[in-house]
């Protein structure tokens, strides 16, 4: 069991003279019998006892209660002087554990406090060990058509509200703590599942990969014609069980476009890609695909293509087939262009 106490700043004794915490283990059967005094030295980030006085580990005795944790000063055992007596903690129904120095444990009792069509509110208890100052969390869509929808962030308290979720969709949640020094604890061992309210959007398979390389991938989808689409949202997440290594991307595409180019991807890596069509500010249609990048790097043509202006707004482009591709069966050519003032 971890015991912390604070509020000793007003004491007249210097903080450096406070040596440790003395405990008496009192058995439940015999209230008059006290075991020998055990003195724990101060540990934790604040040895001066200004705010958090100490963190110490008690022995693993389920049948014991701990009565009267007492603070003593002076480095000489014969001169130990009682400064204050802290309240009793009943350990009769509590299993104690041994926790290593500076260890960070996982958050406890995570639960879904409330849910909406596009949001989830979660809360949890602080970890048993660690001077936690913030938390990292990841929400990942679990339905086959929503695995691309990944939300990650940082919270300063033991509760979060994650918005911009898909309605009628299952998500898993993992949380971990981060201490003052930036050390990160383990992710919650058991994943928590939560479902948003409402009906899930329509799912479409009309999406394909136009081309891909070791670091780039362009996708194209069939535009929505029977709804007044405001815009599309393109999402990408890496297929991995390592939450801290997730590559997550979100981008907004105008309603009159139906293609998107992903850059800076990993070679020979599987990704979950989704496109969401928004109608009246709500997700109405979802496209999803799970391609893998190539292991081959892109080869640049040495001979540039030539463009000729035909009329206002129209050009013709001419190029020669590379010599090293003459004997290969080429499926087709894909032409991309941008204006001089464009950087994309």
Short mmCIF file of C-alpha atoms in Angstrom, two decimals:
data_model
loop_
_atom_site.label_atom_id
_atom_site.label_comp_id
_atom_site.label_asym_id
_atom_site.label_seq_id
_atom_site.Cartn_x
_atom_site.Cartn_y
_atom_site.Cartn_z
CA UNK A 1 0.00 0.00 0.00
CA UNK A 2 1.23 3.49 -0.78
CA UNK A 3 0.70 6.17 1.84
CA UNK A 4 1.26 9.87 1.16
CA UNK A 5 0.87 12.84 3.48
CA UNK A 6 1.37 16.58 3.18
CA UNK A 7 0.86 19.86 4.99
CA UNK A 8 3.99 19.87 7.19
CA UNK A 9 5.26 23.22 6.00
CA UNK A 10 3.98 25.06 9.08
CA UNK A 11 6.04 22.92 11.49
CA UNK A 12 8.82 24.72 13.33
CA UNK A 13 11.37 21.98 12.76
CA UNK A 14 13.51 22.29 9.69
CA UNK A 15 12.51 20.02 6.83
CA UNK A 16 15.98 18.52 6.71
CA UNK A 17 15.63 17.25 10.28
CA UNK A 18 12.61 15.09 9.48
CA UNK A 19 14.04 11.64 9.06
CA UNK A 20 11.24 9.25 8.20
CA UNK A 21 7.88 7.73 9.00
CA UNK A 22 7.33 5.34 11.88
CA UNK A 23 4.48 2.85 11.75
CA UNK A 24 2.96 0.50 14.29
CA UNK A 25 1.32 -2.61 12.83
CA UNK A 26 -1.69 -3.43 15.01
CA UNK A 27 -3.40 -6.78 14.55
CA UNK A 28 -7.16 -6.87 14.23
CA UNK A 29 -7.57 -9.64 16.82
CA UNK A 30 -5.75 -7.91 19.65
CA UNK A 31 -6.20 -4.14 19.73
CA UNK A 32 -3.74 -3.76 22.61
CA UNK A 33 -0.80 -5.50 20.96
CA UNK A 34 1.56 -3.34 18.92
CA UNK A 35 4.44 -4.66 16.87
CA UNK A 36 7.89 -3.12 16.99
CA UNK A 37 8.34 0.35 15.54
CA UNK A 38 9.26 0.36 11.86
CA UNK A 39 10.94 3.47 10.50
CA UNK A 40 10.70 4.25 6.78
CA UNK A 41 13.10 6.73 5.26
CA UNK A 42 11.67 9.48 3.08
CA UNK A 43 11.41 8.76 -0.63
CA UNK A 44 9.89 10.46 -3.61
CA UNK A 45 10.71 13.68 -5.45
CA UNK A 46 10.23 16.05 -2.51
CA UNK A 47 12.63 15.13 0.30
CA UNK A 48 12.07 18.51 1.95
CA UNK A 49 8.46 17.70 2.82
CA UNK A 50 7.13 21.02 1.61
CA UNK A 51 4.16 19.54 -0.23
CA UNK A 52 4.24 15.79 -0.68
CA UNK A 53 6.03 14.47 2.33
CA UNK A 54 6.79 10.88 1.40
CA UNK A 55 5.80 7.79 -0.46
CA UNK A 56 6.60 4.45 1.13
CA UNK A 57 5.60 0.83 0.78
CA UNK A 58 4.14 -1.21 3.63
CA UNK A 59 4.60 -4.94 4.01
CA UNK A 60 2.24 -7.28 2.21
CA UNK A 61 0.03 -8.29 5.17
CA UNK A 62 -3.61 -8.52 4.24
CA UNK A 63 -4.76 -9.31 7.81
CA UNK A 64 -3.19 -6.23 9.37
CA UNK A 65 -4.39 -2.73 9.84
CA UNK A 66 -1.97 0.15 10.21
CA UNK A 67 -2.57 2.40 13.18
CA UNK A 68 -0.86 5.68 13.88
CA UNK A 69 1.67 6.47 11.22
CA UNK A 70 4.03 8.74 13.13
CA UNK A 71 6.62 11.18 11.89
CA UNK A 72 9.92 11.36 13.76
CA UNK A 73 12.90 13.65 13.41
CA UNK A 74 16.63 13.45 14.18
CA UNK A 75 19.08 10.91 12.79
CA UNK A 76 19.71 9.34 16.20
CA UNK A 77 17.24 6.54 17.08
CA UNK A 78 17.50 7.30 20.81
CA UNK A 79 16.37 10.88 20.24
CA UNK A 80 13.47 10.21 17.91
CA UNK A 81 10.72 12.67 18.70
CA UNK A 82 7.09 12.42 17.62
CA UNK A 83 5.98 15.34 15.44
CA UNK A 84 2.48 14.27 14.50
CA UNK A 85 0.22 11.25 14.36
CA UNK A 86 -1.62 10.60 11.13
CA UNK A 87 -5.03 8.91 11.04
CA UNK A 88 -5.52 5.18 11.01
CA UNK A 89 -5.92 3.32 7.72
CA UNK A 90 -7.82 0.06 7.79
CA UNK A 91 -6.10 -2.51 5.60
CA UNK A 92 -8.19 -5.50 6.60
CA UNK A 93 -10.04 -5.56 3.25
CA UNK A 94 -7.17 -4.38 1.09
CA UNK A 95 -4.45 -6.36 -0.64
CA UNK A 96 -1.13 -4.58 -0.49
CA UNK A 97 1.53 -4.73 -3.17
CA UNK A 98 5.25 -4.07 -3.33
CA UNK A 99 6.02 -1.24 -5.72
CA UNK A 100 9.53 -0.41 -6.85
CA UNK A 101 11.15 2.95 -6.44
CA UNK A 102 9.96 5.55 -8.97
CA UNK A 103 7.57 3.04 -10.54
CA UNK A 104 4.44 4.25 -12.34
CA UNK A 105 1.41 1.98 -12.26
CA UNK A 106 -1.60 2.00 -14.58
CA UNK A 107 -4.73 4.14 -14.05
CA UNK A 108 -7.52 2.34 -12.21
CA UNK A 109 -11.27 1.85 -12.58
CA UNK A 110 -11.67 3.48 -15.97
CA UNK A 111 -15.33 3.76 -16.89
CA UNK A 112 -17.64 5.38 -19.43
CA UNK A 113 -19.39 8.23 -17.64
CA UNK A 114 -21.65 9.29 -20.53
CA UNK A 115 -21.97 8.92 -24.29
CA UNK A 116 -23.48 10.86 -27.18
CA UNK A 117 -23.73 10.50 -30.95
CA UNK A 118 -20.33 12.08 -31.52
CA UNK A 119 -18.66 12.03 -28.11
CA UNK A 120 -17.64 9.88 -25.14
CA UNK A 121 -16.91 11.06 -21.61
CA UNK A 122 -14.56 8.83 -19.59
CA UNK A 123 -13.10 9.00 -16.10
CA UNK A 124 -10.71 6.93 -14.00
CA UNK A 125 -8.88 6.82 -10.67
CA UNK A 126 -5.28 7.88 -10.20
CA UNK A 127 -2.62 5.13 -10.35
CA UNK A 128 -1.51 3.60 -7.05
CA UNK A 129 2.07 4.65 -7.67
CA UNK A 130 3.69 7.60 -9.36
CA UNK A 131 3.65 11.39 -9.15
CA UNK A 132 1.32 11.75 -12.13
CA UNK A 133 0.87 15.18 -13.73
CA UNK A 134 -0.90 14.21 -16.96
CA UNK A 135 -2.34 11.29 -18.91
CA UNK A 136 -2.08 10.07 -22.49
CA UNK A 137 -5.08 8.38 -24.08
CA UNK A 138 -5.93 6.64 -27.36
CA UNK A 139 -9.38 5.81 -28.76
CA UNK A 140 -9.43 3.44 -31.72
CA UNK A 141 -12.45 2.44 -33.81
CA UNK A 142 -13.16 -1.30 -33.58
CA UNK A 143 -15.80 -1.84 -36.25
CA UNK A 144 -14.29 -3.01 -39.54
CA UNK A 145 -15.34 0.14 -41.35
CA UNK A 146 -14.06 2.46 -38.57
CA UNK A 147 -10.59 1.13 -37.73
CA UNK A 148 -9.05 4.20 -39.37
CA UNK A 149 -10.71 6.50 -36.81
CA UNK A 150 -8.05 7.00 -34.12
CA UNK A 151 -8.12 9.78 -31.51
CA UNK A 152 -5.17 10.46 -29.23
CA UNK A 153 -4.44 13.27 -26.81
CA UNK A 154 -3.25 14.43 -23.39
CA UNK A 155 -5.35 15.19 -20.29
CA UNK A 156 -4.34 16.97 -17.09
CA UNK A 157 -7.14 15.45 -14.98
CA UNK A 158 -8.65 12.00 -14.48
CA UNK A 159 -11.40 12.56 -17.04
CA UNK A 160 -11.70 13.30 -20.75
CA UNK A 161 -14.38 14.12 -23.29
CA UNK A 162 -13.46 12.94 -26.78
CA UNK A 163 -15.48 14.55 -29.57
CA UNK A 164 -15.79 14.24 -33.37
CA UNK A 165 -16.46 10.50 -33.12
CA UNK A 166 -18.60 8.46 -35.50
CA UNK A 167 -22.16 7.64 -34.36
CA UNK A 168 -23.15 4.06 -33.61
CA UNK A 169 -19.50 2.99 -33.53
CA UNK A 170 -17.49 0.83 -31.11
CA UNK A 171 -14.20 2.19 -29.76
CA UNK A 172 -11.53 0.79 -27.46
CA UNK A 173 -9.84 3.07 -24.92
CA UNK A 174 -6.37 2.88 -23.35
CA UNK A 175 -4.82 5.34 -20.86
CA UNK A 176 -1.41 5.75 -19.22
CA UNK A 177 0.15 8.21 -16.77
CA UNK A 178 3.11 10.57 -17.16
CA UNK A 179 5.04 11.89 -14.15
CA UNK A 180 6.79 15.22 -13.55
CA UNK A 181 10.05 14.05 -15.08
CA UNK A 182 8.28 12.98 -18.28
CA UNK A 183 8.52 9.25 -17.60
CA UNK A 184 5.58 7.34 -19.06
CA UNK A 185 3.87 4.48 -17.30
CA UNK A 186 2.42 1.36 -18.93
CA UNK A 187 -0.79 1.45 -20.93
CA UNK A 188 -3.88 0.10 -19.23
CA UNK A 189 -3.56 -3.68 -19.54
CA UNK A 190 -7.23 -4.31 -20.22
CA UNK A 191 -8.82 -2.28 -23.01
CA UNK A 192 -12.17 -0.66 -22.32
CA UNK A 193 -14.85 -0.76 -25.02
CA UNK A 194 -17.36 2.05 -25.51
CA UNK A 195 -20.05 2.69 -28.14
CA UNK A 196 -21.40 6.02 -29.32
CA UNK A 197 -25.13 6.59 -29.61
CA UNK A 198 -27.16 6.70 -32.81
CA UNK A 199 -27.05 4.95 -36.17
CA UNK A 200 -23.80 4.33 -38.01
CA UNK A 201 -23.23 6.14 -41.35
CA UNK A 202 -23.65 4.41 -44.71
CA UNK A 203 -20.56 2.38 -45.70
CA UNK A 204 -19.25 2.42 -49.28
CA UNK A 205 -16.57 0.30 -50.97
CA UNK A 206 -16.16 2.68 -53.94
CA UNK A 207 -12.58 3.61 -53.09
CA UNK A 208 -9.29 2.45 -54.62
CA UNK A 209 -5.54 3.03 -54.63
CA UNK A 210 -4.40 4.88 -57.77
CA UNK A 211 -0.68 4.36 -57.17
CA UNK A 212 1.68 3.69 -54.30
CA UNK A 213 5.40 3.67 -53.52
CA UNK A 214 7.52 3.13 -50.43
CA UNK A 215 6.51 6.53 -49.00
CA UNK A 216 3.51 7.80 -50.99
CA UNK A 217 0.02 6.61 -51.80
CA UNK A 218 -2.79 8.24 -53.74
CA UNK A 219 -6.40 7.14 -53.29
CA UNK A 220 -9.54 7.95 -55.27
CA UNK A 221 -13.19 7.48 -54.36
CA UNK A 222 -16.53 7.75 -56.14
CA UNK A 223 -18.06 11.10 -55.17
CA UNK A 224 -21.39 11.27 -53.38
CA UNK A 225 -24.00 12.64 -55.79
CA UNK A 226 -27.32 12.08 -54.01
CA UNK A 227 -26.42 14.28 -50.99
CA UNK A 228 -25.24 17.92 -50.86
CA UNK A 229 -21.76 17.16 -49.53
CA UNK A 230 -20.09 20.02 -47.64
CA UNK A 231 -16.62 18.45 -47.56
CA UNK A 232 -14.76 15.17 -47.18
CA UNK A 233 -12.51 14.23 -44.28
CA UNK A 234 -9.60 11.90 -45.05
CA UNK A 235 -8.15 9.79 -42.22
CA UNK A 236 -5.17 7.44 -42.03
CA UNK A 237 -3.81 5.32 -39.18
CA UNK A 238 -1.07 2.72 -39.09
CA UNK A 239 -1.99 -0.90 -38.35
CA UNK A 240 -0.01 -1.55 -35.17
CA UNK A 241 -0.56 -2.63 -31.57
CA UNK A 242 1.99 -0.09 -30.32
CA UNK A 243 -0.22 2.86 -29.44
CA UNK A 244 2.67 5.29 -29.03
CA UNK A 245 3.86 4.48 -32.58
CA UNK A 246 0.54 5.14 -34.30
CA UNK A 247 0.87 7.29 -37.42
CA UNK A 248 -2.35 9.32 -37.47
CA UNK A 249 -3.38 11.85 -40.13
CA UNK A 250 -6.55 13.87 -40.67
CA UNK A 251 -7.17 16.24 -43.55
CA UNK A 252 -10.15 18.06 -45.05
CA UNK A 253 -10.85 17.85 -48.78
CA UNK A 254 -13.23 20.17 -50.71
CA UNK A 255 -16.52 18.68 -51.89
CA UNK A 256 -15.55 18.97 -55.59
CA UNK A 257 -12.46 16.74 -55.17
CA UNK A 258 -12.36 12.96 -54.92
CA UNK A 259 -8.66 12.14 -54.58
CA UNK A 260 -5.91 12.53 -51.97
CA UNK A 261 -2.15 11.95 -51.83
CA UNK A 262 -0.53 10.63 -48.63
CA UNK A 263 3.16 11.39 -48.11
CA UNK A 264 5.88 10.42 -45.62
CA UNK A 265 4.57 6.89 -45.12
CA UNK A 266 6.57 3.85 -44.01
CA UNK A 267 7.67 1.26 -46.56
CA UNK A 268 5.88 -2.12 -46.61
CA UNK A 269 3.44 -1.01 -43.91
CA UNK A 270 -0.31 -1.60 -43.73
CA UNK A 271 -2.58 1.38 -43.13
CA UNK A 272 -6.27 1.88 -42.41
CA UNK A 273 -7.61 4.64 -44.65
CA UNK A 274 -11.05 6.20 -44.46
CA UNK A 275 -12.94 9.00 -46.19
CA UNK A 276 -15.99 10.56 -44.53
CA UNK A 277 -18.54 12.58 -46.52
CA UNK A 278 -20.14 15.30 -44.37
CA UNK A 279 -23.70 16.43 -45.09
CA UNK A 280 -25.29 19.13 -42.90
CA UNK A 281 -22.23 18.92 -40.62
CA UNK A 282 -22.87 15.21 -39.98
CA UNK A 283 -20.94 12.15 -41.24
CA UNK A 284 -23.24 10.57 -43.83
CA UNK A 285 -21.13 8.20 -45.97
CA UNK A 286 -17.91 6.35 -45.07
CA UNK A 287 -15.37 4.86 -47.49
CA UNK A 288 -12.66 2.57 -46.12
CA UNK A 289 -9.70 0.62 -47.45
CA UNK A 290 -6.64 -1.07 -45.89
CA UNK A 291 -3.71 -1.00 -48.37
CA UNK A 292 0.01 -1.60 -47.85
CA UNK A 293 2.83 0.59 -49.12
CA UNK A 294 5.40 -0.79 -51.53
CA UNK A 295 8.99 -1.68 -50.74
CA UNK A 296 10.28 -0.15 -53.97
CA UNK A 297 11.40 3.46 -54.20
CA UNK A 298 10.13 5.75 -56.93
CA UNK A 299 12.37 6.15 -59.98
CA UNK A 300 12.47 9.62 -61.50
CA UNK A 301 12.45 10.02 -65.26
CA UNK A 302 15.51 11.78 -66.61
CA UNK A 303 13.64 13.09 -69.66
CA UNK A 304 11.06 15.71 -68.59
CA UNK A 305 7.59 15.85 -70.09
CA UNK A 306 6.68 18.72 -72.39
CA UNK A 307 3.48 20.71 -71.99
CA UNK A 308 1.95 22.81 -74.77
CA UNK A 309 -0.82 25.36 -74.42
CA UNK A 310 -3.75 24.67 -76.74
CA UNK A 311 -6.30 27.23 -75.63
CA UNK A 312 -7.29 29.07 -72.48
CA UNK A 313 -7.28 26.58 -69.61
CA UNK A 314 -6.18 23.61 -71.75
CA UNK A 315 -2.75 22.02 -72.24
CA UNK A 316 -1.42 18.93 -73.96
CA UNK A 317 1.35 16.91 -72.33
CA UNK A 318 3.84 14.73 -74.23
CA UNK A 319 6.44 12.30 -72.90
CA UNK A 320 8.54 9.34 -74.00
CA UNK A 321 8.43 5.91 -72.47
CA UNK A 322 11.63 5.28 -70.44
CA UNK A 323 14.03 2.81 -72.05
CA UNK A 324 14.17 0.58 -68.96
CA UNK A 325 10.37 0.16 -69.08
CA UNK A 326 10.03 -0.77 -72.74
CA UNK A 327 9.81 -4.51 -72.04
CA UNK A 328 7.48 -4.12 -69.06
CA UNK A 329 3.71 -4.30 -69.14
CA UNK A 330 2.67 -0.83 -68.02
CA UNK A 331 -0.89 -0.56 -66.77
CA UNK A 332 -1.17 3.15 -67.48
CA UNK A 333 0.11 6.64 -66.70
CA UNK A 334 -1.10 9.05 -64.05
CA UNK A 335 -0.57 12.77 -64.62
CA UNK A 336 -0.31 15.25 -61.75
CA UNK A 337 0.27 18.98 -61.97
CA UNK A 338 0.26 22.06 -59.79
CA UNK A 339 0.43 25.78 -60.31
CA UNK A 340 3.67 27.66 -59.77
CA UNK A 341 2.37 29.21 -56.55
CA UNK A 342 1.28 25.84 -55.12
CA UNK A 343 3.53 23.88 -52.76
CA UNK A 344 1.45 20.68 -52.41
#
